[in-house]
Coordinates of C-alpha atoms in Angstrom, one line a residue:
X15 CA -124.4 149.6 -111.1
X16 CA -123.1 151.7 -113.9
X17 CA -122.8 154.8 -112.7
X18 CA -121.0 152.6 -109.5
X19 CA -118.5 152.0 -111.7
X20 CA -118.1 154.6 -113.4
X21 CA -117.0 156.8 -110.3
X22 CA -115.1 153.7 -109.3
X23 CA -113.4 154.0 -112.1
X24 CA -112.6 157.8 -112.0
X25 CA -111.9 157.0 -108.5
X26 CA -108.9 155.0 -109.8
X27 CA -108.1 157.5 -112.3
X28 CA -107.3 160.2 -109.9
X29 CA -106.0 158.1 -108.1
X30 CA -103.2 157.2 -110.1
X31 CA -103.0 160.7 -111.4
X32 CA -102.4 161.8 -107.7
X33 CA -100.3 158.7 -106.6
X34 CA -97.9 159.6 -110.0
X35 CA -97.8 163.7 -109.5
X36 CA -96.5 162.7 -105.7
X37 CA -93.8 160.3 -107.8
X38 CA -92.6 162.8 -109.7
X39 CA -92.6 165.0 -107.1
X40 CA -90.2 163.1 -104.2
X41 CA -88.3 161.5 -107.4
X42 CA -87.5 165.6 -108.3
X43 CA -86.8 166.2 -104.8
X44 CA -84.6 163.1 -104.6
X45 CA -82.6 164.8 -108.1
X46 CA -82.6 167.8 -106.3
X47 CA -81.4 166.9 -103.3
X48 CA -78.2 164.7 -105.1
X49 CA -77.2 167.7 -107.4
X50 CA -77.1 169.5 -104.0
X51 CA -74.7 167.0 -102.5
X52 CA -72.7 166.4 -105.3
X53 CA -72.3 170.5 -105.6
X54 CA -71.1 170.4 -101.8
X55 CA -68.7 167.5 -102.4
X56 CA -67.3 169.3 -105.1
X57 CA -67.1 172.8 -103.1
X58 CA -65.6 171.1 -100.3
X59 CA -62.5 169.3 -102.3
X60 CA -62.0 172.7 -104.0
X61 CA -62.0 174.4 -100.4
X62 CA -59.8 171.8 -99.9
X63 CA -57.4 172.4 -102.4
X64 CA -57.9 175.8 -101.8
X65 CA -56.2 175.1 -98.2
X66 CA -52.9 173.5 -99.4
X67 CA -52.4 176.3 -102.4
X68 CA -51.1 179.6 -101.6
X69 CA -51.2 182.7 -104.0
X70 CA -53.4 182.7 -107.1
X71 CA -54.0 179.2 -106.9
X72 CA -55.4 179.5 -103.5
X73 CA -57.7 182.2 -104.7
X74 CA -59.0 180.1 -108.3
X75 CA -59.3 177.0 -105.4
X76 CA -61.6 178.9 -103.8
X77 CA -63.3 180.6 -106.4
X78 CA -63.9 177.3 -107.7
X79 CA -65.6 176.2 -103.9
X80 CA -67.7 179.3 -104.2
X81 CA -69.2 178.4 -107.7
X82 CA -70.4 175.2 -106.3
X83 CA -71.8 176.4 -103.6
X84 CA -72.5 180.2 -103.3
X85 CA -73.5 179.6 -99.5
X86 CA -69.9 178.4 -98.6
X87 CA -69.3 181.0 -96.1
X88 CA -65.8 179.5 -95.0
X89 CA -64.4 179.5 -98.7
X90 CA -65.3 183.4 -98.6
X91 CA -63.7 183.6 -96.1
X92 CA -60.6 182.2 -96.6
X93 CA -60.4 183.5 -100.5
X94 CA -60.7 186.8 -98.3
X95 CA -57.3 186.1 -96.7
X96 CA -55.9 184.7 -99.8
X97 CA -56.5 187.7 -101.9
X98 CA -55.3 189.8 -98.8
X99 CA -51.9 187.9 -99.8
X100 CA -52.2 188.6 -103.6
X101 CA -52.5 192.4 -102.4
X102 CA -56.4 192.4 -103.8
X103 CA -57.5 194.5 -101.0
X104 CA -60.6 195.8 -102.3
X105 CA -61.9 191.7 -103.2
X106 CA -60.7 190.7 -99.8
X107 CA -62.8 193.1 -97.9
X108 CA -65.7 192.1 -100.1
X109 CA -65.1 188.1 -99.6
X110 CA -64.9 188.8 -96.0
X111 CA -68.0 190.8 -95.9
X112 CA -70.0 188.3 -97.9
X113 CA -68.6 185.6 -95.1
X114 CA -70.0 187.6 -92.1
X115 CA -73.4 188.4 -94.2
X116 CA -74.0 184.3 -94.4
X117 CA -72.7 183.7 -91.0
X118 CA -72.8 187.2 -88.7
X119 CA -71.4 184.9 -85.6
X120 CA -68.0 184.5 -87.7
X121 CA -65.7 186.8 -85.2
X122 CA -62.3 186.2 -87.0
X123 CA -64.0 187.2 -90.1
X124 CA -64.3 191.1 -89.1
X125 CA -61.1 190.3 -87.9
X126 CA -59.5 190.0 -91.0
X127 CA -62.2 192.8 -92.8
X128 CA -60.7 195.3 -90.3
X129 CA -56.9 194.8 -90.9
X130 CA -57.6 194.6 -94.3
X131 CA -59.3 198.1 -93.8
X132 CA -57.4 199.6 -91.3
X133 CA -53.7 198.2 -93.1
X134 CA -54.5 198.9 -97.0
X135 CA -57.7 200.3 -97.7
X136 CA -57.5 203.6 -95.0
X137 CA -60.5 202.8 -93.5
X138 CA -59.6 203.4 -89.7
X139 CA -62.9 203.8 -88.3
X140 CA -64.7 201.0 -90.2
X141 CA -61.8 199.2 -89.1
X142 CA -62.3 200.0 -85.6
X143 CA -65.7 198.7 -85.7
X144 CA -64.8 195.5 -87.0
X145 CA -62.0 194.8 -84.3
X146 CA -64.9 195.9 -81.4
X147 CA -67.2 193.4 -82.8
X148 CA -64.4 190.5 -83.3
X149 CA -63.8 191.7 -79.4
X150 CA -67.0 191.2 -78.3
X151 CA -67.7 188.1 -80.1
X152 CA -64.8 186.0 -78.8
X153 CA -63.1 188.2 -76.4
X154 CA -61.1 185.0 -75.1
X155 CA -59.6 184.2 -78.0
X156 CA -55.7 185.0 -79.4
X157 CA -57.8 187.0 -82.4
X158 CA -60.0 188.6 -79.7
X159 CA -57.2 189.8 -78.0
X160 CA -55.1 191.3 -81.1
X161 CA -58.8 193.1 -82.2
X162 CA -58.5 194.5 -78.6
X163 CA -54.8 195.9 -79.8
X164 CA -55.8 197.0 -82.8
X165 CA -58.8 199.1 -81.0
X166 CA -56.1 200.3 -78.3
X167 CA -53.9 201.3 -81.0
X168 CA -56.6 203.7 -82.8
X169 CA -56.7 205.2 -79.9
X170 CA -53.4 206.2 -79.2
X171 CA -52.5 203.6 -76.5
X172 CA -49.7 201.9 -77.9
X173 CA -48.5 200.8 -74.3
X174 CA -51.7 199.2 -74.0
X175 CA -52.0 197.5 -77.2
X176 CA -48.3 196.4 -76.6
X177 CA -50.1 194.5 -73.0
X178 CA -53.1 192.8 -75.0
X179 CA -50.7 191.5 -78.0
X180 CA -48.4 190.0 -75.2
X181 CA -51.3 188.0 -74.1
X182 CA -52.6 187.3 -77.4
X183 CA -49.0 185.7 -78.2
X184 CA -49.3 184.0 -74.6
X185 CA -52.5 182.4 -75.5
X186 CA -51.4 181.3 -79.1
X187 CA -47.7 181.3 -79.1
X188 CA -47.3 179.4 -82.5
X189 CA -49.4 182.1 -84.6
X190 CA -47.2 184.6 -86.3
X191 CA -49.7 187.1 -85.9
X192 CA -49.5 188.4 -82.4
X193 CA -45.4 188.5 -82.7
X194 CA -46.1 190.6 -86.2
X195 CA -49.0 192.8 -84.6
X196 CA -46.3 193.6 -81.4
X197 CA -43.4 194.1 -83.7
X198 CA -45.4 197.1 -85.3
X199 CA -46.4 198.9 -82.3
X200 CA -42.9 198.4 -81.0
X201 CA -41.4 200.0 -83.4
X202 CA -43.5 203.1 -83.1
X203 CA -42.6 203.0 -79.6
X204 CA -39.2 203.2 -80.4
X205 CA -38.6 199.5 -79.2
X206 CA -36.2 198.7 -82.0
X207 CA -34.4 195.9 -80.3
X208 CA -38.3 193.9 -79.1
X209 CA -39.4 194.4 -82.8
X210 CA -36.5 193.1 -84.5
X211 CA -36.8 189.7 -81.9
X212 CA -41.0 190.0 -82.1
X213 CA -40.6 190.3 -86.3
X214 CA -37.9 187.3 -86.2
X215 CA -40.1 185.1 -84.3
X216 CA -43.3 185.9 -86.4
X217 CA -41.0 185.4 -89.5
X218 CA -39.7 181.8 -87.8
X219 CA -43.0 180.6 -87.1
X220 CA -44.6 181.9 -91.0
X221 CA -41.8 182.9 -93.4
X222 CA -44.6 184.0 -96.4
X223 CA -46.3 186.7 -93.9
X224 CA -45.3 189.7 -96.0
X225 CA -46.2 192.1 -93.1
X226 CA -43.8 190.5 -90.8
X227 CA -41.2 190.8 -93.0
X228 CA -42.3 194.5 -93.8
X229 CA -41.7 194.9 -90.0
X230 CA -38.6 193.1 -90.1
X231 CA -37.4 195.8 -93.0
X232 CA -38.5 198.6 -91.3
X233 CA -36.5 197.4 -87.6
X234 CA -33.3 196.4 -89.0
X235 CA -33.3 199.8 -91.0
X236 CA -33.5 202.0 -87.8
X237 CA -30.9 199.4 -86.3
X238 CA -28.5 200.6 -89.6
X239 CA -28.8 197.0 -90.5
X240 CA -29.1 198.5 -94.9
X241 CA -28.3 195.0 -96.5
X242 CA -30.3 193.1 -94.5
X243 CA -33.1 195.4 -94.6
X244 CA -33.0 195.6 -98.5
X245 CA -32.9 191.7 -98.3
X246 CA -35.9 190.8 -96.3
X247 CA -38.0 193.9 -97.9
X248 CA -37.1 192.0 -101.7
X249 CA -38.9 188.7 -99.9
X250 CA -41.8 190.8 -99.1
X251 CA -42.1 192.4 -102.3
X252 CA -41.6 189.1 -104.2
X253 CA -44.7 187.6 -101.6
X254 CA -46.8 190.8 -101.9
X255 CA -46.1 192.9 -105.1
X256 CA -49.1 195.4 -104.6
X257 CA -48.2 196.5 -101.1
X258 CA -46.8 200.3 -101.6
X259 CA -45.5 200.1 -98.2
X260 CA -43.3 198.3 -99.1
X261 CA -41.6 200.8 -101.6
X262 CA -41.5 203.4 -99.6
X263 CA -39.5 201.6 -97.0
X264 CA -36.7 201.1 -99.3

């Protein structure tokens, strides 16, 4: 009967031992899984901020997001096209790279990589890669349609690219970006006139796009247009200090 209850009683023991490591165990679990939550709430009202800021603030938003939650693909992602604005061309290729590397699906990020690298960072053929894989992710889309212009226009089809932008602007006519992607290729067509209209209405519809305004310069130069040239390339400038296109076109 005593040795009974002595296993009975080291029965009990481990027993509790086990029925308290288990405790502990979904009570960490529980911590763990409310410091997660709390982390995403706070990434996700930074992300938020990060939405309604433009500039510097846009990018701290962000950065903010990102120390929350390191996994926050979209907050790479759009501190990518912020810095792209701050003229941090270099960062906004990386953000943008880190976004695909979390989420590979994410077509308008290569999107973005590949102006980034085929505008500022002379990087034509990595560029072209990115717009064929934006292409063939979401060839649909208004962004899948400007990547197929961009790709055309690395390859010396400007009449081409000219086509696909049309349709991009047709399928998304309240995005700046097909009007400002036209207006460029117009003007090395020698289609002064178009990329003045194409700049205006990409300007219209987004008046902070520095490379619409750019554009806008550039057209109303060749159209011996001088004050209003040197006007709308200050309002670039003042939007995108680091772009040294813009200094050469004044």
């Amino acid at each position: 009967l005593a040795a009974t209850l002595v296993v009975f009683a080291v029965l009990v023991v481990v027993g509790e031992v086990v029925f308290l490591t288990q405790y502990d165990r979904l009570h960490d679990e529980k911590a763990a899984l409310a410091q997660r939550e709390a982390q995403r709430a706070e990434a996700r009202n930074a992300y938020e901020r990060g939405l309604l800021a433009k500039g510097k603030a846009a990018v701290e938003a962000f950065s903010a997001a990102i120390a929350a939650d390191a996994s926050f693909a979209e907050a790479y992602f759009e501190r990518g096209k912020a810095r792209i604005a701050t003229g941090e061309y270099a960062l906004a290729a990386a953000d943008l790279s880190q976004a695909i590397e979390q989420r590979p699906e994410m077509a308008y990020a290569y999107y973005w990589r590949g102006v980034v690298r085929q505008d500022y960072l002379n990087a034509a053929e990595d560029a072209r890669r990115d717009f064929e894989e934006t292409a063939r992710l979401d060839p649909q889309s208004d962004l899948g349609l400007l990547a197929q212009g961009a790709v055309l226009e690395a390859q010396g089809k400007p009449a081409e690219a000219e086509q696909r932008y049309g349709q991009a602007i047709e399928r998304a006519p309240k995005s700046a970006l097909g009007y400002q992607r036209r207006a460029k290729v117009r003007i090395g067509m020698g289609k002064i006139e178009e990329a003045v209209t194409d700049s205006r209405h990409a300007v219209q519809i987004d008046p902070e796009v520095p490379a619409a305004l750019h554009n806008l310069a550039v057209a109303l130069t060749q159209q011996g247009k001088a004050d209003e040239a040197i006007e709308v390339l200050g309002r670039a400038i003042e939007l995108n200090p680091r772009n040294p296109l813009h200094y050469h076109s004044r």
